[in-house]
mmCIF file of C-alpha atoms and ligand atoms in Angstrom:
data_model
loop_
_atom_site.group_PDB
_atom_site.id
_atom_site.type_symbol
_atom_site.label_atom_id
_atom_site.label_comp_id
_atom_site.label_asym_id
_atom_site.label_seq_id
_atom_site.Cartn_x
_atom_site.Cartn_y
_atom_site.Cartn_z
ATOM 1 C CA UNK A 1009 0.000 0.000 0.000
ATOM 2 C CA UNK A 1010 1.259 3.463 -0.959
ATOM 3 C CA UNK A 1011 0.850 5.791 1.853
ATOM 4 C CA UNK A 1012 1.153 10.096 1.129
ATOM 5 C CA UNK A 1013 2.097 11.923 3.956
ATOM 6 C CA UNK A 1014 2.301 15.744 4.659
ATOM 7 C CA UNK A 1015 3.080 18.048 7.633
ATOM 8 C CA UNK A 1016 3.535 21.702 8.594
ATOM 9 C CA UNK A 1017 6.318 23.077 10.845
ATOM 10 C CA UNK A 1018 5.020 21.543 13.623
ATOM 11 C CA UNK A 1019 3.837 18.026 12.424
ATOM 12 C CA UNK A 1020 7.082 17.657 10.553
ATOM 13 C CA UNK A 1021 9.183 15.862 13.531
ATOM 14 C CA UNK A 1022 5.991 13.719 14.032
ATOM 15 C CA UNK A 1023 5.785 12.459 10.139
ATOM 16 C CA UNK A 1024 9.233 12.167 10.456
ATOM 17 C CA UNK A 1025 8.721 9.381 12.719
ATOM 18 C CA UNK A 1026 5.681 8.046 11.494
ATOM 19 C CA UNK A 1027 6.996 8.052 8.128
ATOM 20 C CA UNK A 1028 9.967 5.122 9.450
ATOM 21 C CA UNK A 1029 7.177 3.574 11.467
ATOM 22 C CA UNK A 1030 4.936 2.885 8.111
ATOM 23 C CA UNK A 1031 8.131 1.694 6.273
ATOM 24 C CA UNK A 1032 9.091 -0.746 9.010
ATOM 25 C CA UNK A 1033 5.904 -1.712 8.312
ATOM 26 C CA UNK A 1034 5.994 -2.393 4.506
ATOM 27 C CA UNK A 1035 4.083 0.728 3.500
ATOM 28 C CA UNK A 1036 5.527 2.766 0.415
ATOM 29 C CA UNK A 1037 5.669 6.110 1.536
ATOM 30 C CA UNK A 1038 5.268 9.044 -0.475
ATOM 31 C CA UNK A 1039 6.369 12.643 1.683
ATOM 32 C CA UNK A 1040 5.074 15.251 0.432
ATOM 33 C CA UNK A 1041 7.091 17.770 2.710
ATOM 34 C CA UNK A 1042 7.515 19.977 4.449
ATOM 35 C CA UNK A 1043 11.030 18.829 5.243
ATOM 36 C CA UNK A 1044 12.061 20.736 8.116
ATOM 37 C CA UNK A 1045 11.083 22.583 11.184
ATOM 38 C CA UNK A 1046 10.738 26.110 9.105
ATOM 39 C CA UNK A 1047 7.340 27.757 9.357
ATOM 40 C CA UNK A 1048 5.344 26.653 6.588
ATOM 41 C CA UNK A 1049 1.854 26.861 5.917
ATOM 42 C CA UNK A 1050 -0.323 24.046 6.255
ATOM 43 C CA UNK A 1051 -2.822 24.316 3.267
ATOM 44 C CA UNK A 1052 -0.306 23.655 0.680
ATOM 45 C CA UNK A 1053 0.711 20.472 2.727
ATOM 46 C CA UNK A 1054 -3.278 19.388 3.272
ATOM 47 C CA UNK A 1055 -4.279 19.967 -0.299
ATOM 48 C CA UNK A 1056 -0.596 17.575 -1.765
ATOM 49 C CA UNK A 1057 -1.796 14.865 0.541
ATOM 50 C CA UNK A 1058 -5.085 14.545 -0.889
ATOM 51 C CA UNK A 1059 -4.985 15.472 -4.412
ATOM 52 C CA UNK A 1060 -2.294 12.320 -4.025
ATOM 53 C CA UNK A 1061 -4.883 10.299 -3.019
ATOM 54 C CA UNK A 1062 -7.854 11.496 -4.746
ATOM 55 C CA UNK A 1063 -5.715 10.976 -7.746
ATOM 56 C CA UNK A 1064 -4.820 7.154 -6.737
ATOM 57 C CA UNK A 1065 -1.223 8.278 -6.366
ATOM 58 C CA UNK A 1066 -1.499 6.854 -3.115
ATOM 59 C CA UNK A 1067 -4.065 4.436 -1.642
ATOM 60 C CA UNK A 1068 -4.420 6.533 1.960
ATOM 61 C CA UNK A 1069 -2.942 9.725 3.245
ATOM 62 C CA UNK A 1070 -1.800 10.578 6.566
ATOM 63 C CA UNK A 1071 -1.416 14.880 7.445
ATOM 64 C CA UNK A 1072 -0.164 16.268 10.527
ATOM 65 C CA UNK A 1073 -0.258 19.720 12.235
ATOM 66 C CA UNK A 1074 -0.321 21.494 15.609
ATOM 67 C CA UNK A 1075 -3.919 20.518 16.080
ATOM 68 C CA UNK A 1076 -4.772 18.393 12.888
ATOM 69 C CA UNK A 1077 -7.605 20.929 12.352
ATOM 70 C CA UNK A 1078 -5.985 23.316 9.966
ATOM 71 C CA UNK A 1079 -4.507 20.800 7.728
ATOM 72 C CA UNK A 1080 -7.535 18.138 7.957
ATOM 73 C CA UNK A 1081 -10.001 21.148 6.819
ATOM 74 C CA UNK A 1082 -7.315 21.860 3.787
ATOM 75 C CA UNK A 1083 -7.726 17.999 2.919
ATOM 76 C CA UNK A 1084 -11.202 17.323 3.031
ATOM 77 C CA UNK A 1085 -11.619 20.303 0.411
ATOM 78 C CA UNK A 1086 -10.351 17.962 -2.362
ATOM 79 C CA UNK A 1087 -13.061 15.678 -3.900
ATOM 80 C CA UNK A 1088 -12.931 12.299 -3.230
ATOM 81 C CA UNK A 1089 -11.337 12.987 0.411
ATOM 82 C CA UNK A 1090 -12.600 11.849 3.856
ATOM 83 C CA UNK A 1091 -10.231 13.646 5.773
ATOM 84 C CA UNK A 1092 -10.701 12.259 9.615
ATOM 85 C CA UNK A 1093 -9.411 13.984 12.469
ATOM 86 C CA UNK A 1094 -8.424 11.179 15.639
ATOM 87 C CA UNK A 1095 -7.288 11.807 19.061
ATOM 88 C CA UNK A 1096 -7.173 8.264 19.865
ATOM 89 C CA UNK A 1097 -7.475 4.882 18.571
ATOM 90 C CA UNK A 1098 -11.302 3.796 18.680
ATOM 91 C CA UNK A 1099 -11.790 7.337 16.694
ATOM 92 C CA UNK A 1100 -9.477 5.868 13.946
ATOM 93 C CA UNK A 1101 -11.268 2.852 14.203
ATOM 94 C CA UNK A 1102 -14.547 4.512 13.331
ATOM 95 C CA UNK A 1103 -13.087 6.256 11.042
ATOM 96 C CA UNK A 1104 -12.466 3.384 8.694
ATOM 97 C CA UNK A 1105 -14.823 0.941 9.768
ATOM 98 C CA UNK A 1106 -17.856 3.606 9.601
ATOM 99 C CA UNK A 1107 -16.653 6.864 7.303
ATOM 100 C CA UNK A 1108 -14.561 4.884 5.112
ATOM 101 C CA UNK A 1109 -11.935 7.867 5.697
ATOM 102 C CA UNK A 1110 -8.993 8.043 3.237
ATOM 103 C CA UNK A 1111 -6.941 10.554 5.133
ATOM 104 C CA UNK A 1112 -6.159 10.339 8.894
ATOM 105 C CA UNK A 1113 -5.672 13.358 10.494
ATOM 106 C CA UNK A 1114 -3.886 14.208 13.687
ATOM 107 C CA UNK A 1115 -2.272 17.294 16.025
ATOM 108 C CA UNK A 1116 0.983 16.576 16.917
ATOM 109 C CA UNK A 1117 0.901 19.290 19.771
ATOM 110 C CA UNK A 1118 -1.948 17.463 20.816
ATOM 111 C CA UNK A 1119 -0.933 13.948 21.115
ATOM 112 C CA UNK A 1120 2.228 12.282 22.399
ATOM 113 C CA UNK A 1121 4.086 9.869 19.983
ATOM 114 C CA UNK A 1122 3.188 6.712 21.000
ATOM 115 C CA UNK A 1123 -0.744 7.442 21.507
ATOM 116 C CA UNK A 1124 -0.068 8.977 17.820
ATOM 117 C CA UNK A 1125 1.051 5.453 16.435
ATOM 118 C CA UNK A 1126 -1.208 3.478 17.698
ATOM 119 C CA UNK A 1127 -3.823 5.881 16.120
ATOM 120 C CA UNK A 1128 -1.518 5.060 12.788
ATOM 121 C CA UNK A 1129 -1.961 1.048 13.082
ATOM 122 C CA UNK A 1130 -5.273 1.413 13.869
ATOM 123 C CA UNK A 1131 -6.219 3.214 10.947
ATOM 124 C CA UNK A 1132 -4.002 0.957 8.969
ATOM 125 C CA UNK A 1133 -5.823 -2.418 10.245
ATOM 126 C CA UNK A 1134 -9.269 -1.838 10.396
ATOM 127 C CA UNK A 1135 -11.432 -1.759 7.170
ATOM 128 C CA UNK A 1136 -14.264 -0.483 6.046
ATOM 129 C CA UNK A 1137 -17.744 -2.292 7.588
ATOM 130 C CA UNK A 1138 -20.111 -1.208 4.623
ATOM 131 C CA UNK A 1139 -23.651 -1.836 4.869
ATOM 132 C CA UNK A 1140 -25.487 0.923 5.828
ATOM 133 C CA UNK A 1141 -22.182 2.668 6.079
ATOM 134 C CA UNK A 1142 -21.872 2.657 2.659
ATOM 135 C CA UNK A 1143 -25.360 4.087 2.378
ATOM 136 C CA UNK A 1144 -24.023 7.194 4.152
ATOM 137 C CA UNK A 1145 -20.895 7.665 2.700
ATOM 138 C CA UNK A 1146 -22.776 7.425 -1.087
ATOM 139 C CA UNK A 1147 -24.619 10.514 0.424
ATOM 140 C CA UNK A 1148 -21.483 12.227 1.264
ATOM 141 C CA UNK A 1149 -20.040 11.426 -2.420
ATOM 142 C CA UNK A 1150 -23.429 13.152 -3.356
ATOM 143 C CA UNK A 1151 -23.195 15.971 -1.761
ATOM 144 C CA UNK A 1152 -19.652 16.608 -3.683
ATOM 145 C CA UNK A 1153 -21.165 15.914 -6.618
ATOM 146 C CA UNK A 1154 -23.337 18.651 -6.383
ATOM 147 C CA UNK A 1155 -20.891 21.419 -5.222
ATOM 148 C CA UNK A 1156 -18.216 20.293 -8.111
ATOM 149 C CA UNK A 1157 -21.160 20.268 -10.454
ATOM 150 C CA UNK A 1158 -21.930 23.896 -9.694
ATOM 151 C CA UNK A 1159 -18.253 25.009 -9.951
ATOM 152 C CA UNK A 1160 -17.674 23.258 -13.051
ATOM 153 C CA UNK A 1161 -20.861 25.086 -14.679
ATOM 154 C CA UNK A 1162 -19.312 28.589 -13.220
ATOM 155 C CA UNK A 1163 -16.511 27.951 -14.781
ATOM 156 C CA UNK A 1164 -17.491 27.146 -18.018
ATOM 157 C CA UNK A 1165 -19.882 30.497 -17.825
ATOM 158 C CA UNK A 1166 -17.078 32.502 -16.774
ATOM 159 C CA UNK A 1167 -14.566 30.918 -19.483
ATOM 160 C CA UNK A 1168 -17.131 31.752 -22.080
ATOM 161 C CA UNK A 1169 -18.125 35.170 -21.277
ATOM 162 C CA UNK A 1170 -14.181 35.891 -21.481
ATOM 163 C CA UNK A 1171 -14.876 34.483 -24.909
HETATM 164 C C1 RB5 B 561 0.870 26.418 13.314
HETATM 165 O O1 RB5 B 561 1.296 27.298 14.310
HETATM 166 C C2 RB5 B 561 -0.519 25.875 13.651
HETATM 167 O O2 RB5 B 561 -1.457 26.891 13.522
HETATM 168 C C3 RB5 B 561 -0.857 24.707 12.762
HETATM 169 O O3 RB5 B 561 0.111 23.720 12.919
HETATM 170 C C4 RB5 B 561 -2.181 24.030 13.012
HETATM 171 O O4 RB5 B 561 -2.341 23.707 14.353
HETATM 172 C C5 RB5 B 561 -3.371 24.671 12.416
HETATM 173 O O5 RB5 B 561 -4.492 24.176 12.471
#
């Protein structure tokens, strides 16, 4: 499995270790920065992650900040993400057996190291459950739909009243 990881400033010593973690484990991992402890913003890291995996680049993402809020709000703004924010390991467990997430989100001021990998083999081991699960995460992939939809047809107005 090819796993995309990402980090601002203050994730980046946390991915660092995660990212040795996942390779003792047999994961390919893809880094898409930032690569040192220089203030960065955590958008531009968010947004690599998932286009990576919304583009099947990588089969799951992983994107660390202070919080995980900042950069799991960048993620989830690419189609095709389900960007999930855990502070411990039954969260990440619901997060794949119930959202189906593709991106696992967490804050590395807010968790300490070994609480964070745990969160990371949870995430990694549990699949999705389905069912009526799937039901509800159809809905979410609807509810893209429509928003892309509605930016595609601005853009096309826009690019055709520019002539
Ligand atoms: C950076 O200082 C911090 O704001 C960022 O890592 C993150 O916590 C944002 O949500």
């Amino acid at each position: 499995m090819k796993v995309a990881v990402g980090s601002d400033h203050a994730g980046f010593e946390y991915k660092e270790i995660v990212k040795k973690h996942l390779e003792q484990k047999g994961y390919q991992v893809i880094d898409k920065g930032t690569y040192s402890t220089e203030s960065v913003d955590y958008p531009v890291y968010g947004e690599a992650v998932a286009r990576a995996v919304a583009s099947g680049e990588a089969d799951r993402g992983i994107v660390i900040c202070g919080t995980g809020i900042g950069i799991s709000i960048a993620a989830n703004k690419v189609k095709g993400v389900r960007a999930a924010l855990c502070t411990n390991e039954y969260m990440a467990r619901m997060a794949r057996k119930h959202n189906d997430a593709n991106v696992l989100a967490f804050g590395a001021r807010v968790l300490g190291i070994d609480v964070a990998l745990g969160i990371v083999d949870e995430f990694f081991s549990t699949e999705f459950e389905g069912g009526r699960h799937e039901r509800r995460v159809n809905l979410i992939k609807k509810i893209e739909k429509k928003i892309f939809n509605i930016q595609e047809v601005c853009l096309i107005v826009r690019a055709r009243q520019r002539g």
